[in-house]
Coordinates of C-alpha atoms in Angstrom, one line a residue:
M111 CA 37.1 -22.5 -59.6
N112 CA 40.3 -24.6 -59.6
I113 CA 43.1 -22.1 -60.0
H114 CA 46.9 -22.6 -60.1
F115 CA 49.4 -19.9 -59.4
I116 CA 52.8 -19.9 -61.1
A117 CA 55.1 -17.9 -58.8
I118 CA 52.7 -17.9 -55.8
G119 CA 55.2 -16.4 -53.4
G120 CA 55.2 -12.9 -54.7
S121 CA 53.8 -10.1 -52.5
A122 CA 50.8 -9.5 -54.8
M123 CA 50.4 -13.1 -56.0
H124 CA 50.2 -14.7 -52.5
N125 CA 47.6 -12.1 -51.4
L126 CA 45.5 -12.9 -54.4
A127 CA 45.8 -16.6 -53.7
L128 CA 44.7 -16.0 -50.1
A129 CA 41.7 -13.9 -51.2
L130 CA 40.5 -16.5 -53.7
A131 CA 40.9 -19.3 -51.2
H132 CA 38.9 -17.2 -48.7
K133 CA 36.2 -16.8 -51.4
G134 CA 36.0 -20.5 -51.8
D135 CA 38.1 -21.3 -54.8
T136 CA 40.5 -24.3 -54.8
I137 CA 44.1 -23.0 -55.0
T138 CA 47.4 -24.6 -55.9
G139 CA 50.7 -23.0 -56.6
S140 CA 54.4 -23.3 -57.2
D141 CA 57.5 -21.2 -56.8
D142 CA 61.3 -21.7 -56.6
V143 CA 61.7 -19.6 -53.5
I144 CA 59.3 -18.0 -51.0
Y145 CA 60.3 -15.6 -48.3
E146 CA 58.5 -14.2 -45.2
P147 CA 55.8 -12.9 -44.8
S148 CA 54.5 -14.8 -47.8
W149 CA 55.9 -18.2 -46.5
G150 CA 54.1 -18.0 -43.2
R151 CA 50.8 -16.7 -44.5
L152 CA 50.6 -19.3 -47.2
Q153 CA 51.5 -22.0 -44.7
A154 CA 48.8 -20.9 -42.3
E155 CA 46.1 -21.3 -45.0
G156 CA 47.5 -24.7 -46.3
L157 CA 48.6 -23.1 -49.6
L158 CA 52.4 -23.3 -49.2
P159 CA 53.9 -25.6 -51.9
E160 CA 55.2 -28.9 -50.4
T161 CA 58.4 -28.6 -52.5
F162 CA 59.9 -25.6 -54.1
G163 CA 60.4 -25.7 -57.8
W164 CA 58.4 -26.0 -61.0
F165 CA 56.4 -29.1 -61.7
P166 CA 54.6 -29.5 -65.0
E167 CA 52.5 -32.3 -63.6
K168 CA 50.6 -29.8 -61.4
I169 CA 49.1 -28.4 -64.7
H170 CA 46.1 -30.4 -65.8
A171 CA 43.0 -30.1 -67.9
E172 CA 40.7 -29.6 -64.9
L173 CA 42.2 -26.2 -64.1
D174 CA 39.8 -23.3 -64.8
A175 CA 42.6 -20.8 -64.8
V176 CA 46.4 -20.4 -64.4
I177 CA 47.7 -17.1 -63.0
L178 CA 51.2 -16.2 -64.0
G179 CA 53.4 -14.0 -61.8
M180 CA 56.2 -11.6 -62.9
H181 CA 58.8 -13.8 -61.1
A182 CA 58.3 -16.6 -63.6
K183 CA 60.2 -16.8 -66.9
P184 CA 58.7 -17.1 -70.4
D185 CA 60.1 -20.6 -70.6
N186 CA 58.8 -21.8 -67.2
P187 CA 58.0 -25.5 -67.5
E188 CA 54.5 -25.1 -65.9
L189 CA 53.7 -22.2 -68.2
L190 CA 54.8 -24.2 -71.3
R191 CA 52.6 -27.1 -70.1
A192 CA 49.6 -24.8 -69.6
Q193 CA 50.1 -23.4 -73.1
E194 CA 50.3 -26.9 -74.5
L195 CA 47.0 -27.8 -72.9
G196 CA 45.3 -24.6 -74.1
L197 CA 44.4 -23.5 -70.6
K198 CA 43.3 -20.0 -69.9
I199 CA 46.4 -18.1 -68.6
Y200 CA 45.9 -14.8 -66.8
S201 CA 48.3 -12.2 -65.7
Y202 CA 47.6 -10.8 -62.2
P203 CA 45.9 -7.6 -63.5
E204 CA 44.0 -9.6 -66.2
F205 CA 42.5 -11.8 -63.5
L206 CA 41.5 -8.9 -61.3
Y207 CA 39.7 -7.3 -64.3
E208 CA 38.0 -10.6 -65.0
Q209 CA 36.8 -10.7 -61.3
S210 CA 35.6 -7.1 -61.5
K211 CA 34.2 -6.5 -65.0
H212 CA 30.7 -6.2 -63.6
K213 CA 31.7 -3.8 -60.8
T214 CA 32.5 -0.1 -60.6
R215 CA 36.3 -0.1 -60.9
V216 CA 38.2 2.7 -59.0
V217 CA 41.8 2.8 -60.1
I218 CA 44.5 4.9 -58.5
G219 CA 47.5 5.6 -60.7
G220 CA 50.6 7.7 -60.5
S221 CA 54.4 7.4 -60.2
H222 CA 54.1 8.1 -56.5
G223 CA 51.4 8.2 -53.9
K224 CA 49.2 5.5 -55.3
T225 CA 49.6 3.1 -52.4
T226 CA 49.0 5.8 -49.9
I227 CA 45.9 7.2 -51.7
T228 CA 44.5 3.7 -52.1
S229 CA 45.2 3.0 -48.4
M230 CA 43.5 6.3 -47.4
I231 CA 40.4 5.5 -49.4
L232 CA 40.1 2.0 -47.9
H233 CA 40.7 3.3 -44.4
V234 CA 37.9 5.8 -44.8
L235 CA 35.5 3.2 -46.3
N236 CA 36.4 0.7 -43.6
Y237 CA 35.9 3.4 -40.9
H238 CA 32.3 4.0 -42.1
E239 CA 31.7 0.2 -42.6
K240 CA 31.3 0.4 -46.4
E241 CA 32.2 -2.9 -47.9
V242 CA 34.3 -2.9 -51.2
D243 CA 36.6 -5.2 -53.0
F244 CA 40.1 -4.1 -53.3
M245 CA 43.8 -4.6 -54.2
V246 CA 46.5 -2.4 -52.5
G247 CA 50.3 -2.7 -52.6
A248 CA 50.9 -2.6 -48.8
Q249 CA 49.6 -4.2 -45.7
L250 CA 47.0 -2.0 -43.9
E251 CA 46.1 -1.8 -40.3
G252 CA 42.7 -3.4 -39.8
F253 CA 42.9 -5.5 -43.0
D254 CA 43.8 -9.2 -43.1
R255 CA 45.0 -9.1 -46.7
M256 CA 46.1 -6.8 -49.5
V257 CA 43.5 -8.3 -51.8
H258 CA 39.7 -8.8 -51.1
L259 CA 37.3 -10.2 -53.7
T260 CA 33.6 -11.0 -53.4
E261 CA 30.6 -11.7 -55.6
E262 CA 28.3 -9.1 -54.0
N263 CA 30.3 -5.8 -53.5
D264 CA 29.5 -3.1 -56.1
F265 CA 32.9 -1.3 -56.0
I266 CA 36.5 -2.5 -56.4
V267 CA 39.4 -0.2 -55.5
L268 CA 42.6 -1.0 -57.4
E269 CA 46.1 0.4 -57.0
G270 CA 47.1 1.0 -60.6
D271 CA 50.8 0.0 -61.1
E272 CA 52.5 1.1 -64.4
Y273 CA 54.9 -1.9 -64.4
L274 CA 54.5 -4.8 -66.7
S275 CA 51.7 -7.3 -66.3
S276 CA 53.6 -10.6 -66.7
P277 CA 56.6 -12.2 -68.5
I278 CA 54.4 -12.8 -71.6
D279 CA 52.3 -9.7 -71.4
R280 CA 54.4 -6.5 -71.7
R281 CA 51.5 -4.1 -71.1
P282 CA 51.5 -2.0 -67.9
K283 CA 49.1 -3.4 -65.3
F284 CA 46.9 -0.3 -65.1
H285 CA 46.2 -0.5 -68.8
L286 CA 44.1 -3.6 -68.2
Y287 CA 41.7 -2.3 -65.6
Q288 CA 39.4 0.0 -67.7
P289 CA 38.4 2.2 -64.8
N290 CA 35.1 3.9 -64.3
I291 CA 36.6 6.2 -61.7
A292 CA 40.3 7.0 -61.9
L293 CA 42.9 9.2 -60.2
L294 CA 46.4 10.3 -61.3
S295 CA 48.7 11.6 -58.6
G296 CA 51.9 12.4 -60.3
I297 CA 54.3 11.5 -63.1
A298 CA 58.1 11.1 -62.5
W299 CA 60.2 8.9 -64.7
D300 CA 60.8 5.4 -63.3
H301 CA 61.3 1.8 -64.5
I302 CA 63.9 2.8 -67.1
N303 CA 64.6 -0.8 -67.9
V304 CA 61.1 -1.0 -69.4
F305 CA 60.6 2.7 -70.4
P306 CA 63.9 3.9 -71.7
T307 CA 62.8 7.5 -72.3
F308 CA 60.7 9.9 -70.3
E309 CA 58.4 10.4 -73.3
N310 CA 57.8 6.7 -73.5
Y311 CA 57.0 6.6 -69.8
V312 CA 54.5 9.5 -70.0
E313 CA 52.8 7.8 -72.9
Q314 CA 51.7 5.0 -70.6
F315 CA 49.8 7.4 -68.5
Q316 CA 48.2 8.9 -71.6
I317 CA 47.0 5.4 -72.5
F318 CA 45.7 5.0 -68.9
V319 CA 43.6 8.1 -69.1
D320 CA 42.3 7.3 -72.6
G321 CA 41.3 3.9 -71.3
I322 CA 38.9 5.2 -68.7
V323 CA 35.4 4.0 -69.5
R324 CA 33.4 6.5 -71.5
G325 CA 31.4 8.7 -69.2
G326 CA 33.8 7.9 -66.3
S327 CA 36.0 10.4 -64.4
I328 CA 39.6 11.3 -63.8
T329 CA 40.6 13.0 -60.6
F330 CA 44.0 14.5 -61.1
N331 CA 46.8 16.5 -59.3
E332 CA 46.9 19.7 -61.3
E333 CA 50.0 20.9 -59.5
D334 CA 52.0 18.3 -61.5
P335 CA 52.5 19.8 -65.0
H336 CA 52.9 16.4 -66.7
V337 CA 49.7 15.1 -65.1
K338 CA 47.9 18.3 -66.1
Q339 CA 49.0 18.0 -69.7
V340 CA 48.1 14.3 -70.0
V341 CA 44.6 14.8 -68.6
E342 CA 43.8 18.1 -70.4
T343 CA 45.0 16.9 -73.8
S344 CA 43.0 13.7 -73.6
S345 CA 40.0 13.6 -75.9
N346 CA 38.3 10.8 -73.9
A347 CA 34.7 11.7 -73.1
I348 CA 35.2 11.7 -69.3
R349 CA 34.7 14.1 -66.4
K350 CA 37.8 15.8 -65.2
F351 CA 38.2 16.8 -61.5
P352 CA 41.5 18.7 -60.6
Y353 CA 42.8 18.9 -57.0
T354 CA 45.5 20.8 -55.2
T355 CA 47.3 20.5 -51.9
P356 CA 44.9 21.7 -49.2
E357 CA 45.6 24.5 -46.7
H358 CA 47.5 23.3 -43.6
R359 CA 50.1 24.3 -41.1
T360 CA 52.5 22.5 -38.7
V361 CA 52.6 23.3 -35.0
E362 CA 55.1 21.6 -32.7
G363 CA 55.4 18.5 -34.8
T364 CA 51.7 18.1 -35.6
T365 CA 50.1 18.9 -39.0
L366 CA 46.8 20.8 -38.8
L367 CA 44.5 20.5 -41.8
Q368 CA 42.1 23.3 -42.6
T369 CA 38.5 22.0 -42.9
P370 CA 35.1 23.6 -43.0
E371 CA 34.8 22.7 -39.3
G372 CA 38.1 24.3 -38.4
E373 CA 41.7 22.9 -38.0
M374 CA 42.0 19.2 -37.6
P375 CA 45.1 17.4 -36.4
L376 CA 46.5 14.6 -38.6
E377 CA 48.6 11.5 -37.9
I378 CA 50.4 12.0 -41.2
F379 CA 52.5 14.8 -42.5
G380 CA 54.3 16.3 -45.6
R381 CA 52.9 18.2 -48.5
H382 CA 52.9 15.1 -50.7
N383 CA 50.7 13.3 -48.2
L384 CA 48.4 16.3 -47.9
S385 CA 48.1 16.2 -51.7
N386 CA 47.4 12.5 -51.5
L387 CA 44.7 13.1 -48.9
E388 CA 42.9 15.7 -51.1
G389 CA 42.9 13.2 -54.0
A390 CA 41.5 10.5 -51.7
K391 CA 38.8 12.9 -50.5
W392 CA 37.6 13.5 -54.1
I393 CA 37.5 9.7 -54.8
C394 CA 35.6 9.0 -51.6
Q395 CA 33.0 11.6 -52.5
Q396 CA 32.4 9.9 -55.8
M397 CA 31.9 6.7 -53.8
G398 CA 29.3 8.2 -51.6
V399 CA 31.3 9.5 -48.6
D400 CA 30.7 13.2 -47.9
A401 CA 33.5 15.6 -47.0
L402 CA 32.8 15.8 -43.2
D403 CA 32.6 12.0 -42.9
F404 CA 35.9 11.8 -44.8
Y405 CA 37.6 14.2 -42.4
E406 CA 36.3 12.3 -39.4
A407 CA 37.8 9.0 -40.7
I408 CA 41.1 10.4 -42.2
S409 CA 42.1 12.0 -38.9
T410 CA 42.8 8.4 -37.6
F411 CA 44.8 7.3 -40.6
K412 CA 48.4 6.5 -39.6
G413 CA 49.7 5.4 -43.0
A414 CA 50.4 2.2 -45.0
S415 CA 53.1 -0.2 -44.0
K416 CA 56.6 1.1 -45.0
R417 CA 55.1 4.4 -46.1
M418 CA 56.5 7.0 -43.6
E419 CA 56.1 4.3 -41.0
K420 CA 57.1 5.3 -37.5
I421 CA 59.2 2.3 -36.3
A422 CA 60.6 3.8 -33.0
E423 CA 60.2 6.9 -30.9
G424 CA 61.8 8.2 -27.7
T425 CA 61.6 11.5 -25.8
N426 CA 63.5 13.5 -28.4
R427 CA 64.2 11.0 -31.2
T428 CA 62.1 9.4 -33.9
A429 CA 62.8 6.8 -36.6
F430 CA 60.8 6.4 -39.8
K431 CA 61.0 3.7 -42.5
D432 CA 59.8 4.6 -45.9
F433 CA 59.6 2.7 -49.2
A434 CA 60.9 5.8 -51.1
H435 CA 63.6 4.9 -53.6
S436 CA 62.8 6.9 -56.8
P437 CA 64.1 10.5 -57.0
S438 CA 60.8 12.2 -56.6
K439 CA 59.8 10.1 -53.6
V440 CA 63.2 10.5 -51.9
R441 CA 63.0 14.3 -52.4
A442 CA 59.4 14.6 -51.1
T443 CA 59.9 12.3 -48.1
T444 CA 63.2 14.0 -46.9
R445 CA 61.7 17.4 -47.3
A446 CA 58.5 16.4 -45.4
V447 CA 60.5 15.1 -42.5
K448 CA 62.6 18.3 -42.2
E449 CA 59.5 20.5 -42.5
Q450 CA 57.7 18.5 -39.8
F451 CA 60.7 18.5 -37.4
P452 CA 62.6 21.8 -38.3
H453 CA 64.5 22.0 -35.0
R454 CA 65.8 18.4 -35.1
K455 CA 68.7 16.9 -37.0
V456 CA 67.5 14.8 -39.9
I457 CA 69.7 11.8 -40.6
A458 CA 68.6 10.4 -44.0
C459 CA 69.7 7.0 -45.2
L460 CA 69.0 6.0 -48.8
E461 CA 69.6 2.6 -50.3
L462 CA 70.1 2.5 -54.0
H463 CA 68.5 -0.9 -54.7
T464 CA 66.4 -0.8 -57.9
Y465 CA 67.4 -1.1 -61.5
S466 CA 66.8 2.5 -62.2
S467 CA 68.6 3.8 -59.1
L468 CA 71.7 1.8 -59.9
N469 CA 71.9 3.0 -63.5
A470 CA 74.7 5.4 -64.0
T471 CA 72.7 7.5 -66.6
F472 CA 69.6 7.7 -64.4
L473 CA 71.5 8.7 -61.3
K474 CA 71.4 12.4 -62.3
E475 CA 67.7 12.4 -61.6
Y476 CA 68.6 12.3 -57.9
K477 CA 70.1 15.8 -57.9
G478 CA 69.1 17.6 -54.7
A479 CA 67.0 14.6 -53.5
L480 CA 68.8 14.6 -50.1
D481 CA 69.3 18.4 -49.7
A482 CA 66.8 18.7 -46.8
A483 CA 68.8 16.2 -44.7
D484 CA 71.4 17.4 -42.2
H485 CA 73.4 14.2 -42.5
A486 CA 73.0 12.1 -45.7
I487 CA 74.1 8.5 -46.0
V488 CA 73.8 6.3 -49.1
F489 CA 74.2 2.5 -49.2
Y490 CA 74.4 0.3 -52.3
S491 CA 75.7 -3.2 -53.0
P492 CA 78.1 -3.7 -55.9
D493 CA 76.7 -7.3 -56.1
A494 CA 73.3 -5.9 -56.8
V495 CA 74.8 -3.9 -59.7
K496 CA 76.4 -7.1 -61.1
I497 CA 73.2 -9.1 -60.7
K498 CA 71.3 -6.5 -62.7
R499 CA 74.1 -6.6 -65.3
L500 CA 74.6 -2.9 -65.1
D501 CA 77.8 -0.8 -65.6
E502 CA 79.7 -0.2 -62.4
V503 CA 78.5 2.7 -60.3
T504 CA 81.2 4.6 -58.3
E505 CA 80.9 6.6 -55.1
A506 CA 82.1 9.7 -57.0
Q507 CA 79.3 9.3 -59.5
I508 CA 76.7 9.1 -56.6
A509 CA 78.1 12.1 -54.8
A510 CA 78.1 14.1 -58.0
A511 CA 74.6 13.0 -58.9
L512 CA 73.3 14.1 -55.5
N513 CA 75.2 17.3 -55.8
R514 CA 76.3 16.9 -52.2
E515 CA 80.0 16.7 -51.3
D516 CA 79.4 15.6 -47.6
V517 CA 77.3 12.6 -48.5
V518 CA 78.7 9.4 -46.8
I519 CA 78.6 6.4 -49.1
F520 CA 78.9 2.7 -48.1
T521 CA 79.1 -0.5 -50.2
D522 CA 79.6 -2.7 -47.2
S523 CA 76.6 -3.4 -45.0
D524 CA 78.6 -3.9 -41.8
A525 CA 80.4 -0.6 -42.3
F526 CA 77.1 1.1 -43.0
Q527 CA 75.6 -0.2 -39.8
A528 CA 78.7 0.7 -37.7
H529 CA 78.5 4.3 -39.0
L530 CA 74.8 4.5 -38.4
F531 CA 74.9 3.3 -34.8
Q532 CA 77.8 5.7 -34.0
Q533 CA 75.5 8.6 -34.6
D534 CA 74.2 10.9 -31.8
F535 CA 70.5 10.5 -32.1
D536 CA 69.6 13.1 -29.4
N537 CA 67.2 15.6 -30.9
S538 CA 67.2 13.8 -34.2
V539 CA 65.0 12.1 -36.8
L540 CA 66.3 9.0 -38.5
L541 CA 64.8 8.4 -42.0
L542 CA 65.4 5.0 -43.6
M543 CA 64.5 5.0 -47.3
S544 CA 64.7 1.8 -49.3
S545 CA 62.8 -0.9 -51.2
G546 CA 65.4 -3.3 -49.7
N547 CA 67.0 -3.9 -46.3
Y548 CA 70.5 -2.3 -46.5
G549 CA 72.1 -5.7 -46.7
G550 CA 70.5 -6.9 -43.4
L551 CA 70.0 -3.8 -41.2
D552 CA 69.1 -4.7 -37.6
F553 CA 65.8 -2.9 -37.2
E554 CA 65.2 -4.3 -33.7
R555 CA 68.4 -2.6 -32.6
I556 CA 67.1 0.7 -34.0
K557 CA 64.0 0.3 -31.9
T558 CA 66.1 -0.3 -28.8
V559 CA 68.4 2.7 -29.5
F560 CA 65.4 5.0 -29.9
Q561 CA 63.5 4.0 -26.8

């Protein structure tokens, strides 16, 4: 196929482009800006646009498909040209469904945990040399790309994002996949710029469950009351498999999972990750991997990139980087670190970076999110608030929302870094939580300090 990508530089988009090129399709693309690692990976495969910008002349009648990324605008010149020519225009999830409509689709949904659960499943399958197609939202150890597509594999494992599909398709991505096997890990209000009320947000998960193929299955976290209600009230003719956090204990910084063969040490930790593991086990069993084989493989799982990723470690100090930014993720991650290292000082740094986290009304959802930390630091950029055209957020509002008077708040990245590197890191754990980079944090310096 001849396929053109509008906004090829996105994290998901460039991985799909690489996967299709690997499969043998002819790929072209455009974007107005591309950052690393997308830039280098596209260049290595000869897919990097020669010039940045939008060029309607790249759109021609010989194209079999145009894939439209979220970064593009509805009035994008290339999109308008494709519409004028009557070409088939796909959103990212639409195209993935088109590539997998004759496969068994396994879709992992939830406000939190979906990347980790998808990663766990793929790690286990890869460990046992079981080939599947997939799309996951993080780079995984042992995998070249975040997307893999073939003609011959029977299964495809898809991370089911509830965000919008494209600038011209306002449906959540996971509504388009029509899963045969699905999982729902948790529901915690997010993306308030799209789903202005919690009820509206929950409704998207109801649609997801109701969209599972008749006779399919939903594996769900019954410890989450919203998930439980959504699944149990669905009249869809599907099998329903509940799961709960498995038995485990922590001994000297190591989590031991209770299995039929006795206690097994894990590389990961935290109740939320143990819950994720249990969900992944149920999905793997439906894909033909028995419990004992699952345990053997999962014992070597170290996590997905930026998900509780250990970036530095010394004799009595450890630094983690985590993608956590929503209230439920921040709360679970901070608590997990303190439970894993109860005798160390936990220094938790949170960057408020997303539309939701910088919304003055939504801030109250962060109440208690950093309670488990011994020292809490928050960074946000007033420029980011202006760019998102939000009302000004004040330090007083943030402190009140967190319900923590001793939180230290910075709006200047240099001041934030100066404060951070003044800390005594002996017998401590540093937790960096953000979907951004704190205005340019020197991560290499952190690795040096923690050696």
